[in-house]
Structures are given as structure tokens and as C-alpha cells.
Amino acid sequence: MNKTLLIEFLTEELPSKILNKISNEFSNILYEILKKNNFLEKNSFATSYATPRRLAVSITNVCSISNNKIIRKKILPVSLALDNVSKSPTDLLKKKLYNLSKIIGIKLIKFNQLEKNIEKKVEFFFYNHIIKGVLLKISLQKILEKAISKLQIPIAMNYQNFNYINNTQKIFCFIRPVRKLLVLHGDDIIKINLFGLNSGNQTLGHRFLSKKNIKINFAEQYSDILDRDGKVIANFQYRKKYIRNLLLKAAGKYKILMPEILLDEVTALVEWPIIYMCKFDKSFLAIPKECLILIMQKYQKYFALKDSNNNLCSKFLIVSNLETNNPYFIIKGNEQVLHSRLLDANFFYEQDKKKKLIDRVPFLKDVIYHNKLGNQFERTLRICKISIKIANLLNEDSKLVERAAFLSKSDLLTSMVIEFPELQGVIGSYYAYNDGESIEIIKSIKEHYKPCFSGDTLPKNIISIILALSDKLEILVGIWGIGLKPTGDKDPFALRRCTIGILRILIEKNLPLSILELLNITINIFKKNINFNNPIKELLKFIYDRLFTLLNYKNYKFNEIQAIIEKKPDIISNIHDKIIAIHSFILLPESKKILFINKRIHNILKKIDSSFFENKKIKYELLKKPEEINLYIIINKIKPEVDILYSKGEFFEILKLLIKLYDSTNIYFKKIKIITQDILLKTNRLILLKKLYKLLNVIADLSKLIQ
């Protein structure tokens, strides 16, 4: 009989940051194992539940006895299974049937139990074996053990459970200690023993609002009974939506700052959410708003509020796990905790302002950056040098850029950054403003760490952009150069993110800067370091791999991205235009002709070593036939037009222009024998093909576009 299966682990407080992920993972794993073992129907579905003290899952339409499973085994081709003359089973077939019977665990399979069928024009013998269904109550113990073993738990806890029956203790391992186990199939308790606990049909409700054991008579009633009798909203997503609505209602006229990551964490901290409005002293609004928001959101899990003018106000919302008629002490307690934190922040901020950023820079010598790369002062000087070089390439004010770079790391020595590391850069901009620095320097200090994460905004003004590029280049080249490149999923210095940041800045800010030149500028600054080895080859490959990943996120076609990346474009500011041009070109009917011709040339040239073409030019006097003279003329005619269009960024027009080469090239292949006995003639014709191939592939490697 099909019923809803309910599993609940009642635990000690679970980690809030991973609660929802672990809950969904457990639900999915259990569902897939039950499905694989034929306990589920087509319309079965799983619902995960997660609160600070429980992980649970309910799955509908779970069979009491698993469905029979038919396994179809291919035995042998009929030609090998039967004797050619007598048509009786061969020894090979008998051996196969004996071994298969032994593996399956049944009596010897008889010849008349086999059936013939044709597969890929060959007639085979097949055997159909029926695996009979098994009882859920017998299988569930192993299924749950397997599901638990497959859970990806970041940090597990070893703990002891005491068995009062035989007075023994055993050590178990799970996210947090499990204190109660509930296993129901409809209204039936399935006897399971996990974590030293026997399963039952009882659970606990809210820690303070529900004191007694709660009996679950039917699995389908689980969430309703917990809501009614236990003051627990068990479903994580429903609880999150409920909190969101409560917050919006409580905020009223104020705009609430409600990042999803905070909402998720708060949802994982409460079982019966209640919203209370609190406030802090208005004098604390003099503290930088980023600091106030950070303290409220990250350290206290509060929701900050803004007024109609988008200014931070002195009120905030808390999500409590305790419903009471008199919330005075809850509100006061939270206000006092925040007050203490804000007092510290205000003290740090006022003390920091007494010393200018420029006066802090020499003390960066006392802050180690890396033992093979020196201190933060040395790093600052390297960033200054890189920034000046980039500023000169872009014809920007190098002195302004140098000043911004020189001050960029000085806030690392401030009390605010020591207390709140997340504020580096941001808090430096406030101190730069206090010191009377220019608006460009203030903004660049604030923005030079951007982008900090996937999807983050980029720095806006050109000084910030140059400084951000310099900072990331210094990290990437320096860390890689001392041998600390990313390996597998390990990237402790976030070099992948750093590289994506460099690429995004170059592309999205339309900077016509050479990747190779930027790397060489940075490498030259590190050359005097004895621990540094030139990583240019590895870095270029790594950068183009990251570029492929970045473009792949844009949902471009794989072969179109590959065609562009294969050319190793040194300037990538126009890379999106190139891909769009390639995509539009492929849609043209004439494109197939060019792709075919290009592929033909590619197949010829790939057999020739690249060194063969070094320092060699076409000799016009060796162009003997009109077909090769005509091709030479049309290449030289189109090449200047292509160069002009390329400089304008009109890539689609270039590709359309290349279509004109088809007729001449096609006739050339029909009339001209390229590989001849005459070495001079052969060489000249190969050089002409090489020149044509280079022109055809000026934007992308067209050979990658053929499906």
C-alpha cells in the first residue's frame, strides 16, 4: 500500500549557514535511493523540512513493498550460442548461463527460458530476470544509513549516546548530536535504529513555547501538527516567505535592507518567527553607514532600515524566536547589545581620524604580505609602478593614479579594519575624505577591490579602474610567480576570481589594453625578487581558460567561443562584438562555402611545420598560372579593406567581405596542384595559402565553427 514516508532527526542546534543546503541534500539523496530501489511511483515527490533543531523529509506515495524489477541480460549472439549443425547449445552458452545463474543467485537457467531478439542487425539470446519487491520496513534501515553516508557535511561532530538498557556508550558522527528519531510510513512506525536511537512517532516542538512531546499519528499531518501544537513552522521555504512578509509589514514606511543571505540565515535560526522594532542612539549615525549595516547584518542578524530619502535611520528590525505579550526585555536586550558594538565602532572611527592615511603608509612595512613577496609597503610600491604604466598607456593622469595607489592599502593599519576586515577600502575612502584628498582618490580607494564576487559591480571612474587592474595584476602575477597557483578546487588566494575581475574590467570598461603587455609590465616589476619565476606561459593559458568560462556564462555557443579563444586575442575589449559577428555570419547561406574552403586550407597547412614559413615571402615571379595570380591579386585587394574595417570594429562586415574570396579560391584548388616536385613552386604556393588562411581567420579560427 502506498503511503507518505516521514523521517525526522531531532538534533541539537544545527549550523544556520548550511541548514537549508543540508536539508535539501538529504531530501534529494533519500528520494533518489528510494526511486532506485523501486519504492516510488511516478507522482511521488519529496518535501524537505529544516529548523534549528530538526532535519526532516516527507515523500509521498512510497510503496510498502517495492515494485518488481525486470532485468534484461544479453547473453550471446545466436551464431555463437548454437552449434552450426545440431543447433544445440554450445559449451560457451552453457558456461554463460551457469555463471549468470550464480551471480543472480537462482537455479541454473534453462535454454528454453531464453528469448531471441535482433540488436544492431545481429540476433542475440536474452534472459529476463524478475527481481521481486522487498518490504520497506526491512530495507529502510540500510537505505537511511546509505543516505546519511552520502551527505556532504563540512564539519561533522563526534558525540556519545548512552544506552540505558545495557549501560554502554557509543560514539556517533553527524552534523550535530541526534536526540530523537521519528520514522513513519503513513500511520505505521517503522522500526529503525540510528545514532543509538530507536525510531518512534513522537517529536518535540518549540524549545520554550511547547514543553511536551508531540505525537504524530499520520505522516501527512506532520507540518500541520507542529504548527498547531508545537509552535514550529517546519518548512524552511514557507518560514522564509512568512518572515519576509512579516518584515515588510513591520517596516511600514521605511525601506528595509533584506539581503537573501541574511534572510536565509535568520530563517535557519528561528522556528516560530516574531518581528520586533528596535532603535539605537541617533548619534551613531555619524559612523559610516557601511559599518553600521555590517554590524547589524553580519554580527547581529538585524535588518537595517532606510527612510524615504534613502538615508539609514536609527531603527532596525529583529527576528525573534520567542513570542510574548511583553517584548520589552527582548527589545531592550537587543538594543543594549547593538549599543555596545556601536560604542566600540564609534571609538575606533574617531581615533582613526586623528592620523592621516599618508602618515600610516610607512608603517605598512610592519605588515607581512607574503614571506616570499615582502611586506604591504613593498606591495604598495609595486601597485604604484603598475598603475603608472597603465595610466600612461591610457593617457591618464599618472600622478593622480600614483597618489591613489600609494594610499590604497594604508587603511589596513586602522582600528576599524582590524576590527571589521570587510571594511577595507570602504573605510579608507572615509579617511581620505577626512584628510582632504580629491574625489577621484576617495572613490578609487573605495572601489579598487571591485569586483569582489561573482556579479559584483565594477569600479566606475578611470582612476579606480586603473587601480583595481593594478591591484589584481600584482596579486595574480606575484602569487603565481612564487608557485602558489590554484590546484583542483583549491584556490586560497582567489586567483580565479582575480583573473575574472581583470577580464571583466578589460571587456566591460572597453579598455584596449594588451593582456600580454599588462603581464609583462607586472612581471618586470617582480624580476628582482629571487623567489619569483616568470609564469607568463602558464598564466596566459590560465587567463584564456578563465575567459572561456566568463564567455560561457553569457550563453554563447560553445564552438563560437572556441573559435574566438583559439586565436588567443590579446585585446579583448571587443570580444563580445566578435562573437556576435561570428554568430550572424554563420546564419548566412554563403558562410558554409567559406568554412569549407577554410577547412580545406587548414587540413593542408596543419601538415606543415610552422617554422617552414619563417622569414618567407611570396615571390610574384613564381606565380605561373592565371588562377594563382588572380588569387594573389584579390587577397592583396581585400587585405587593406579588412584592416580598415577591423580598426573600426566592424567585424561582421569583414566576414561578409571574405565571402568574395570563395570563387577565386575554389578555382585555384581546381586548377592548381599545390604539392609539386618543384620545391620553389610548392613553397610559393604554400606561402600564398598561408596568407589566405591568415586573412580568412583574422577574427576567429573558422575551422572550429564546422559542426
XYZ file of C-alpha atoms in Angstrom:
707
model
C 0.000 0.000 0.000
C 1.302 3.477 -0.891
C 1.655 5.966 1.945
C 3.675 9.053 2.841
C 7.058 8.299 4.385
C 8.253 10.710 7.096
C 11.778 10.801 8.536
C 12.804 13.309 11.234
C 16.095 13.727 13.086
C 15.597 15.897 16.180
C 19.018 17.343 16.979
C 20.882 19.898 18.981
C 21.266 23.364 17.363
C 22.241 22.963 13.704
C 24.625 25.373 11.883
C 22.473 28.105 10.375
C 24.658 28.776 7.332
C 24.322 25.261 5.914
C 20.924 24.211 7.300
C 18.865 24.675 4.124
C 21.555 23.131 1.902
C 21.940 20.034 4.086
C 18.181 19.632 4.375
C 17.632 19.742 0.602
C 20.609 17.472 0.007
C 19.318 14.838 2.451
C 15.851 15.022 0.898
C 17.196 14.587 -2.650
C 19.553 11.736 -1.721
C 16.842 9.795 0.105
C 14.379 10.325 -2.757
C 16.876 9.062 -5.352
C 17.780 5.949 -3.310
C 14.115 5.054 -2.804
C 13.480 5.638 -6.505
C 16.429 3.458 -7.497
C 15.085 0.685 -5.249
C 11.601 0.901 -6.859
C 9.767 2.160 -3.774
C 8.380 5.263 -5.500
C 5.627 5.931 -8.008
C 5.808 8.405 -10.897
C 3.835 11.017 -8.935
C 5.893 10.688 -5.728
C 7.544 13.892 -4.523
C 9.710 14.907 -1.589
C 9.277 17.839 0.803
C 12.191 18.843 2.993
C 11.823 20.385 6.450
C 14.530 22.202 8.373
C 14.539 24.153 11.628
C 17.349 24.952 14.096
C 16.699 21.635 15.838
C 15.463 19.256 13.163
C 16.083 17.786 9.733
C 13.085 16.067 8.195
C 11.724 14.875 4.886
C 8.360 13.538 3.757
C 7.945 11.606 0.499
C 4.516 10.844 -0.917
C 3.339 7.571 -2.459
C 6.044 5.336 -1.025
C 5.265 1.640 -1.559
C 5.137 -0.801 1.359
C 6.671 -3.360 -0.986
C 8.969 -2.226 -3.786
C 7.796 -2.817 -7.342
C 9.144 -5.850 -9.159
C 12.130 -5.094 -11.349
C 12.825 -6.768 -14.660
C 16.479 -7.073 -15.596
C 17.181 -7.946 -19.218
C 20.571 -9.592 -19.761
C 22.195 -10.030 -23.175
C 23.770 -13.492 -23.267
C 25.417 -14.293 -26.624
C 24.896 -13.894 -30.362
C 22.823 -16.826 -31.677
C 25.685 -17.736 -34.020
C 27.948 -18.411 -31.010
C 25.269 -19.839 -28.717
C 24.103 -22.635 -31.007
C 26.042 -25.327 -32.793
C 26.037 -24.772 -36.560
C 24.994 -28.350 -37.353
C 22.930 -29.687 -34.452
C 21.585 -26.287 -33.337
C 22.062 -27.413 -29.735
C 23.521 -25.102 -27.041
C 27.294 -24.737 -27.229
C 29.634 -25.132 -24.251
C 30.152 -21.374 -24.308
C 26.418 -20.770 -23.836
C 26.213 -23.344 -21.038
C 29.119 -21.668 -19.245
C 27.500 -18.222 -19.644
C 24.179 -19.493 -18.232
C 25.924 -21.204 -15.302
C 27.889 -18.034 -14.377
C 24.826 -15.775 -14.728
C 22.736 -18.113 -12.525
C 25.445 -17.986 -9.883
C 25.651 -14.177 -9.982
C 21.877 -13.717 -9.763
C 21.552 -16.444 -7.103
C 18.978 -18.667 -8.791
C 18.755 -22.211 -10.126
C 20.501 -22.962 -13.402
C 18.914 -21.004 -16.245
C 17.484 -23.334 -18.867
C 17.892 -22.891 -22.594
C 14.123 -22.644 -23.143
C 13.974 -19.636 -20.802
C 15.927 -17.537 -23.287
C 14.411 -15.360 -25.989
C 15.778 -14.174 -29.312
C 15.927 -10.580 -30.413
C 17.777 -8.551 -33.037
C 20.053 -5.749 -31.943
C 22.052 -3.724 -34.469
C 21.304 -6.297 -37.188
C 22.689 -9.153 -35.044
C 20.461 -11.838 -33.468
C 21.125 -12.353 -29.746
C 19.827 -14.541 -26.936
C 18.425 -12.580 -23.948
C 17.360 -13.616 -20.461
C 14.726 -11.676 -18.492
C 15.134 -11.911 -14.744
C 12.467 -10.624 -12.356
C 13.697 -9.231 -9.032
C 10.787 -9.458 -6.650
C 9.892 -6.498 -4.455
C 11.053 -6.253 -0.833
C 9.368 -4.810 2.229
C 10.074 -1.168 3.047
C 10.315 -1.931 6.757
C 13.144 -4.379 6.022
C 15.033 -2.160 3.548
C 14.674 1.267 5.154
C 17.437 0.786 7.735
C 20.106 0.305 5.052
C 18.574 2.986 2.823
C 18.787 5.599 5.597
C 22.333 4.562 6.503
C 23.338 4.964 2.858
C 21.614 8.367 2.580
C 23.373 9.627 5.718
C 26.766 8.387 4.469
C 26.299 10.325 1.208
C 25.615 13.652 2.963
C 28.353 16.229 2.296
C 28.859 17.547 5.835
C 31.540 20.309 6.031
C 32.358 19.743 9.696
C 30.863 16.724 11.471
C 30.667 16.289 15.241
C 31.606 13.144 17.164
C 29.417 12.560 20.207
C 28.344 9.792 22.583
C 24.871 8.400 23.129
C 24.239 6.447 26.328
C 22.260 3.209 26.165
C 20.374 2.897 29.446
C 19.318 -0.705 28.746
C 22.823 -2.214 28.698
C 24.683 0.745 30.236
C 27.002 1.263 27.275
C 28.186 4.285 25.341
C 28.901 4.513 21.639
C 30.445 7.285 19.568
C 28.441 8.584 16.620
C 29.205 11.179 13.942
C 26.730 13.673 12.467
C 26.314 17.430 11.915
C 25.101 17.763 15.499
C 24.032 15.155 18.102
C 20.703 13.468 17.268
C 18.382 13.190 20.286
C 15.167 11.785 18.800
C 14.295 9.722 15.735
C 10.890 9.697 14.067
C 10.085 7.272 11.210
C 6.511 6.910 9.954
C 5.018 5.280 6.881
C 1.503 6.649 6.856
C 0.369 5.758 10.387
C 2.825 2.878 10.839
C 6.028 3.235 12.847
C 8.922 1.585 11.016
C 11.438 0.210 13.483
C 14.832 1.768 12.779
C 17.924 2.170 14.940
C 20.197 5.080 14.064
C 22.629 7.065 16.216
C 21.845 4.675 19.090
C 18.175 5.679 18.980
C 15.076 3.629 18.270
C 12.516 5.226 15.993
C 9.076 6.290 17.166
C 6.248 8.647 16.291
C 6.994 11.423 18.789
C 8.869 14.700 18.390
C 9.331 17.975 20.244
C 8.001 21.420 19.392
C 9.407 24.867 20.168
C 12.063 24.888 22.897
C 10.174 27.445 25.049
C 6.643 27.662 23.672
C 5.971 23.896 23.672
C 7.089 21.741 26.574
C 5.542 18.307 25.946
C 6.226 15.506 23.475
C 4.128 15.783 20.338
C 2.682 12.627 18.827
C 2.453 12.401 15.044
C -0.282 9.890 14.176
C -0.108 10.279 10.405
C 2.928 11.290 8.331
C 0.798 13.640 6.198
C -0.117 15.698 9.289
C 3.485 16.391 10.362
C 3.818 20.085 9.474
C 0.241 20.952 10.488
C 0.605 19.327 13.934
C 3.960 21.026 14.555
C 2.455 24.375 13.576
C -0.633 23.912 15.761
C 0.735 22.106 18.823
C 4.471 22.753 18.686
C 4.703 26.404 17.597
C 7.084 25.341 14.837
C 6.935 26.256 11.146
C 8.832 23.240 9.863
C 9.091 24.046 6.147
C 12.148 26.240 5.537
C 10.874 27.969 2.384
C 7.448 28.656 3.846
C 9.063 30.042 7.022
C 11.345 32.261 4.924
C 8.399 33.637 2.950
C 6.477 34.186 6.202
C 9.437 36.120 7.719
C 9.795 38.243 4.577
C 6.120 39.247 4.737
C 6.334 39.992 8.473
C 9.409 42.189 7.936
C 7.820 44.154 5.098
C 4.714 44.702 7.191
C 6.704 45.744 10.284
C 8.914 48.133 8.257
C 5.877 50.182 7.280
C 7.006 53.467 5.738
C 10.686 52.531 5.981
C 12.711 50.742 3.313
C 14.140 47.519 4.690
C 17.596 46.191 3.758
C 16.919 42.492 3.315
C 19.752 40.581 1.546
C 18.842 36.959 0.740
C 21.860 35.581 2.577
C 20.736 37.287 5.809
C 17.134 36.193 5.311
C 18.290 32.591 4.828
C 20.409 32.677 7.963
C 17.694 34.227 10.108
C 15.208 31.652 8.793
C 17.626 28.952 9.943
C 17.837 30.465 13.436
C 14.129 30.529 14.353
C 11.225 28.082 14.456
C 8.403 30.493 15.342
C 9.417 33.926 13.957
C 8.220 37.149 15.593
C 9.326 40.641 14.470
C 10.154 43.458 16.887
C 11.119 47.063 16.104
C 14.177 48.389 17.961
C 16.276 51.558 17.848
C 19.738 52.917 18.625
C 21.039 56.365 19.537
C 20.906 58.746 16.554
C 24.421 59.993 17.326
C 25.756 56.686 15.988
C 24.552 57.657 12.503
C 27.824 59.614 12.248
C 29.590 56.248 11.882
C 29.967 55.257 8.204
C 26.753 53.582 7.077
C 28.658 50.577 5.684
C 29.962 49.892 9.183
C 26.520 50.227 10.761
C 24.968 47.899 8.194
C 27.809 45.379 8.550
C 27.439 45.248 12.345
C 23.665 44.880 12.155
C 23.574 42.314 9.356
C 26.657 40.147 9.819
C 27.291 40.291 13.523
C 23.796 40.732 14.970
C 21.495 39.366 12.225
C 19.366 42.516 12.344
C 17.594 44.221 9.460
C 18.586 47.851 8.915
C 16.045 50.449 7.776
C 16.236 53.470 5.479
C 13.962 56.482 5.363
C 12.173 57.941 2.328
C 15.360 59.840 1.369
C 17.314 56.568 1.275
C 19.264 57.524 4.406
C 19.995 54.975 7.100
C 17.810 55.575 10.144
C 18.245 54.720 13.812
C 15.601 51.995 13.820
C 16.065 48.341 12.960
C 14.072 45.104 12.978
C 14.916 41.865 14.739
C 13.513 38.392 14.103
C 12.959 36.743 17.454
C 12.220 33.104 18.202
C 10.101 33.975 21.213
C 6.508 35.192 21.155
C 5.481 37.134 24.238
C 2.857 39.634 25.334
C 5.566 41.799 26.846
C 8.583 42.024 24.491
C 10.195 44.859 26.497
C 13.172 42.792 27.716
C 13.756 41.212 24.295
C 13.834 44.647 22.631
C 15.943 46.229 25.361
C 18.408 43.343 25.385
C 18.998 43.560 21.643
C 19.301 47.351 21.777
C 21.924 47.112 24.531
C 23.982 44.543 22.600
C 23.990 46.749 19.493
C 24.710 49.852 21.604
C 27.884 48.224 22.961
C 29.087 47.284 19.483
C 28.375 50.755 18.121
C 30.219 52.378 21.031
C 33.326 50.381 20.065
C 32.928 51.213 16.370
C 32.488 54.906 17.116
C 35.599 54.931 19.313
C 37.690 53.221 16.602
C 36.382 55.605 13.940
C 37.115 58.771 15.923
C 40.578 57.550 16.937
C 41.467 56.588 13.354
C 40.578 60.028 12.036
C 43.285 61.600 14.203
C 46.006 60.122 11.989
C 46.185 60.764 8.233
C 46.391 57.927 5.731
C 49.639 59.276 4.280
C 51.248 59.065 7.729
C 50.255 55.391 8.054
C 51.881 54.259 4.790
C 55.475 53.797 6.148
C 54.111 51.506 8.879
C 52.928 49.074 6.204
C 56.498 47.776 6.382
C 55.454 46.036 9.606
C 52.602 44.143 7.886
C 53.707 40.958 6.102
C 52.027 40.384 2.743
C 53.759 37.076 1.994
C 57.116 35.846 3.247
C 58.317 35.395 -0.365
C 56.883 38.700 -1.600
C 57.708 41.003 1.275
C 55.517 43.391 3.238
C 52.489 45.526 2.373
C 54.667 48.602 1.826
C 56.650 46.797 -0.871
C 53.390 45.604 -2.379
C 52.068 49.175 -2.375
C 55.139 50.362 -4.301
C 54.620 47.595 -6.868
C 50.978 48.615 -7.336
C 52.118 52.227 -7.778
C 54.533 51.238 -10.557
C 51.953 49.098 -12.359
C 49.336 51.872 -12.030
C 51.664 54.486 -13.530
C 52.423 52.229 -16.531
C 48.719 51.571 -17.188
C 47.867 55.262 -16.750
C 50.475 56.143 -19.382
C 49.041 53.539 -21.778
C 45.599 55.131 -21.368
C 46.903 58.740 -21.380
C 45.544 59.355 -17.868
C 46.964 61.444 -15.019
C 49.785 59.232 -13.715
C 50.446 61.419 -10.655
C 46.821 61.140 -9.522
C 46.888 57.385 -10.086
C 50.167 57.077 -8.157
C 48.742 59.022 -5.203
C 45.649 56.799 -5.110
C 47.780 53.641 -5.306
C 50.143 54.884 -2.586
C 47.232 55.439 -0.158
C 45.174 52.392 -1.184
C 46.447 49.963 1.485
C 47.024 52.383 4.359
C 43.618 51.683 5.935
C 44.840 48.149 6.746
C 46.501 49.698 9.795
C 43.345 51.377 11.102
C 41.452 50.060 14.110
C 38.251 49.880 12.070
C 39.745 47.464 9.516
C 41.456 45.423 12.224
C 38.055 45.044 13.924
C 35.992 44.792 10.717
C 38.223 43.448 7.878
C 35.284 43.599 5.454
C 35.536 47.405 5.508
C 38.999 47.684 3.927
C 38.873 50.098 1.047
C 35.457 51.421 2.066
C 36.612 52.858 5.376
C 39.789 54.121 3.699
C 37.660 56.329 1.455
C 36.101 57.982 4.519
C 39.516 58.686 5.986
C 40.722 60.015 2.605
C 37.752 62.406 2.614
C 38.609 63.433 6.175
C 42.212 64.092 5.038
C 41.031 66.353 2.204
C 42.018 64.076 -0.696
C 40.461 64.628 -4.134
C 37.170 62.958 -5.046
C 38.942 60.709 -7.618
C 41.307 59.368 -4.951
C 38.466 58.883 -2.469
C 36.458 56.855 -4.988
C 39.422 54.813 -6.180
C 40.388 53.777 -2.628
C 36.796 52.677 -2.072
C 36.372 50.816 -5.357
C 39.778 49.279 -6.082
C 38.872 45.856 -4.620
C 35.937 45.526 -7.035
C 34.653 43.179 -8.316
C 34.784 41.282 -5.021
C 32.474 38.411 -6.004
C 30.594 36.981 -8.982
C 28.130 39.544 -10.317
C 29.642 42.408 -8.289
C 29.711 45.888 -9.810
C 32.908 47.238 -11.360
C 34.810 50.400 -10.367
C 33.320 53.438 -12.116
C 35.873 56.205 -12.662
C 39.060 55.644 -14.670
C 41.426 56.130 -11.694
C 39.523 53.428 -9.771
C 39.632 51.156 -12.821
C 43.400 51.532 -13.233
C 43.997 50.924 -9.524
C 41.706 47.867 -9.499
C 43.527 46.412 -12.513
C 46.944 47.063 -10.941
C 45.943 45.511 -7.620
C 44.646 42.341 -9.290
C 47.604 42.027 -11.663
C 50.016 42.313 -8.732
C 48.193 39.518 -6.871
C 47.844 37.234 -9.895
C 51.410 37.518 -11.208
C 53.071 37.692 -7.771
C 51.318 34.731 -6.174
C 51.598 32.606 -9.321
C 55.262 33.546 -9.721
C 56.161 32.096 -6.311
C 54.498 28.791 -7.201
C 51.144 29.167 -5.456
C 48.867 28.630 -8.435
C 45.361 27.148 -8.000
C 45.146 23.350 -7.921
C 41.861 21.478 -8.440
C 39.206 23.092 -6.291
C 41.812 24.767 -4.053
C 42.432 28.448 -4.702
C 43.427 30.020 -1.352
C 44.461 33.337 -2.915
C 41.321 33.561 -5.101
C 43.353 33.825 -8.308
C 40.429 32.576 -10.421
C 38.194 35.337 -9.080
C 41.045 37.814 -9.501
C 41.504 36.837 -13.170
C 37.775 37.041 -13.886
C 37.885 40.544 -12.351
C 40.706 41.599 -14.704
C 38.877 40.213 -17.747
C 35.570 41.826 -16.786
C 37.240 45.221 -16.349
C 39.007 44.986 -19.729
C 35.826 43.898 -21.537
C 33.054 45.810 -19.781
C 35.064 49.022 -19.458
C 36.157 48.731 -23.106
C 39.873 49.101 -22.376
C 42.043 48.459 -25.475
C 44.926 47.114 -23.390
C 47.121 44.194 -24.393
C 46.926 41.244 -21.988
C 50.497 40.268 -22.827
C 51.762 43.819 -22.238
C 49.960 44.051 -18.865
C 51.501 40.757 -17.759
C 54.987 41.778 -18.915
C 54.723 45.135 -17.110
C 53.885 43.295 -13.877
C 56.475 40.537 -14.384
C 59.268 43.088 -14.915
C 58.453 44.678 -11.541
C 58.912 41.298 -9.806
C 62.129 40.309 -11.629
C 64.484 41.367 -8.820
C 62.696 39.037 -6.377
C 64.820 35.868 -6.018
C 61.721 33.792 -5.165
C 59.937 34.800 -8.368
C 59.852 32.692 -11.552
C 58.406 34.059 -14.800
C 54.947 32.436 -15.134
C 53.965 34.014 -18.483
C 53.177 30.788 -20.409
C 51.110 29.190 -17.644
C 49.375 32.479 -16.883
C 48.307 33.068 -20.487
C 46.736 29.607 -20.663
C 45.044 30.176 -17.299
C 43.695 33.579 -18.410
C 42.252 32.219 -21.664
C 40.648 29.332 -19.757
C 39.008 31.885 -17.451
C 37.951 33.932 -20.487
C 36.270 30.840 -21.915
C 34.428 30.347 -18.597
C 33.384 34.005 -18.485
C 32.005 33.910 -22.040
C 30.283 30.612 -21.349
C 28.256 32.329 -18.601
C 26.862 34.600 -21.330
C 25.244 31.572 -23.012
C 27.163 31.953 -26.266
C 27.507 28.796 -28.362
C 30.435 26.568 -27.415
C 32.023 26.436 -30.888
C 31.695 30.213 -31.360
C 33.523 30.848 -28.085
C 36.114 28.241 -29.014
C 36.696 29.894 -32.416
C 37.446 33.227 -30.711
C 39.574 31.825 -27.855
C 41.645 29.701 -30.245
C 43.023 32.936 -31.740
C 44.293 33.989 -28.281
C 43.061 37.577 -28.692
C 45.480 39.919 -26.976
C 42.983 42.794 -26.796
C 39.588 41.588 -25.570
C 37.614 44.816 -25.193
C 35.746 43.971 -28.422
C 35.324 40.242 -27.814
C 31.521 40.352 -27.479
C 31.266 42.145 -30.839
C 33.401 39.418 -32.414
C 31.211 36.600 -31.106
C 28.037 38.366 -32.237
C 29.596 38.879 -35.680
C 30.567 35.193 -35.890
C 27.058 34.138 -34.864
C 25.464 36.389 -37.507
C 27.939 35.183 -40.150
C 27.082 31.504 -39.574
C 23.426 32.284 -40.311
C 24.355 33.452 -43.823
C 23.936 30.739 -46.514
C 27.278 31.758 -48.099
C 29.161 31.116 -44.845
C 29.233 27.355 -45.492
C 31.323 27.899 -48.631
C 33.933 29.926 -46.749
C 34.002 27.423 -43.861
C 34.541 24.567 -46.328
C 37.381 26.366 -48.136
C 38.975 27.327 -44.820
C 38.801 23.741 -43.572
C 40.492 22.535 -46.747
C 43.338 25.005 -46.304
C 43.564 24.091 -42.617
C 43.981 20.393 -43.452
C 46.843 21.187 -45.860
C 48.697 23.602 -43.577
C 48.436 21.511 -40.404
C 50.838 19.012 -42.009
C 53.453 21.745 -42.462
C 55.679 22.764 -39.547
C 55.175 26.428 -38.582
C 58.927 27.082 -38.834
C 58.660 26.368 -42.567
C 57.037 29.787 -43.120
C 59.505 31.845 -41.082
C 61.088 34.770 -42.981
C 59.496 33.686 -46.262
C 57.541 35.886 -48.646
C 55.596 35.248 -51.821
C 57.681 35.624 -54.957
C 55.476 37.123 -57.643
C 57.655 35.837 -60.494
C 56.900 32.255 -59.340
C 53.139 32.719 -59.781
C 52.964 30.869 -63.114
C 49.254 30.340 -63.739
C 46.458 32.942 -64.038
C 44.423 31.251 -61.215
C 47.158 31.801 -58.625
C 47.914 35.308 -59.911
C 44.225 36.162 -59.637
C 44.055 34.806 -56.033
C 47.185 36.763 -55.091
C 45.655 39.991 -56.502
C 42.283 39.588 -54.754
C 43.992 38.819 -51.399
C 46.064 41.991 -51.676
C 42.985 43.967 -52.700
C 40.818 42.766 -49.794
C 43.526 42.896 -47.082
C 43.612 46.744 -46.742
C 39.801 46.875 -46.641
C 39.817 44.259 -43.878
C 42.383 46.264 -41.879
C 40.248 49.423 -42.083
C 37.082 47.582 -41.034
C 38.968 45.854 -38.177
C 40.157 49.197 -36.820
C 36.525 50.368 -36.808
C 35.341 47.191 -35.066
C 33.051 46.235 -37.979
C 33.663 42.508 -37.702
C 30.502 41.301 -39.414
C 31.344 43.444 -42.450
C 34.793 41.802 -42.558
C 33.254 38.337 -42.603
C 30.869 39.320 -45.384
C 33.788 40.751 -47.347
C 35.698 37.465 -47.038
C 32.937 35.725 -48.998
C 34.365 37.402 -52.091
C 37.415 35.139 -51.775
C 35.423 31.966 -52.377
C 35.231 31.904 -56.177
C 38.911 32.653 -56.737
C 39.969 30.138 -54.073
C 37.679 27.430 -55.389
C 39.060 27.833 -58.958
C 42.580 27.870 -57.529
C 42.070 24.453 -55.919
C 40.583 23.039 -59.115
C 43.352 24.236 -61.420
C 46.480 24.407 -59.264
C 48.482 21.484 -57.930
C 49.967 22.752 -54.678
C 52.245 19.865 -53.727
C 54.554 19.588 -56.765
C 58.036 18.206 -57.384
C 59.286 21.761 -57.915
C 60.325 22.830 -54.386
C 60.332 26.577 -55.155
C 56.888 26.405 -56.722
C 55.496 24.296 -53.860
C 56.920 26.672 -51.253
C 55.486 29.727 -53.016
C 52.029 28.170 -53.255
C 52.056 27.142 -49.586
C 53.031 30.684 -48.571
C 50.115 32.017 -50.653
C 47.758 29.588 -48.879
C 49.167 30.638 -45.522
C 48.490 34.288 -46.368
C 44.936 33.437 -47.442
C 44.369 31.348 -44.284
C 45.549 34.203 -42.070
C 43.150 36.602 -43.810
C 40.193 34.227 -43.510
C 40.847 33.713 -39.794
C 41.559 37.324 -38.888
C 38.670 37.400 -36.376
C 38.356 33.776 -35.290
C 39.545 30.269 -36.072
C 36.837 29.365 -38.583
C 37.794 25.677 -38.510
C 36.160 25.462 -35.037
C 32.788 26.522 -36.468
C 32.238 23.373 -38.528
C 29.916 21.124 -36.535
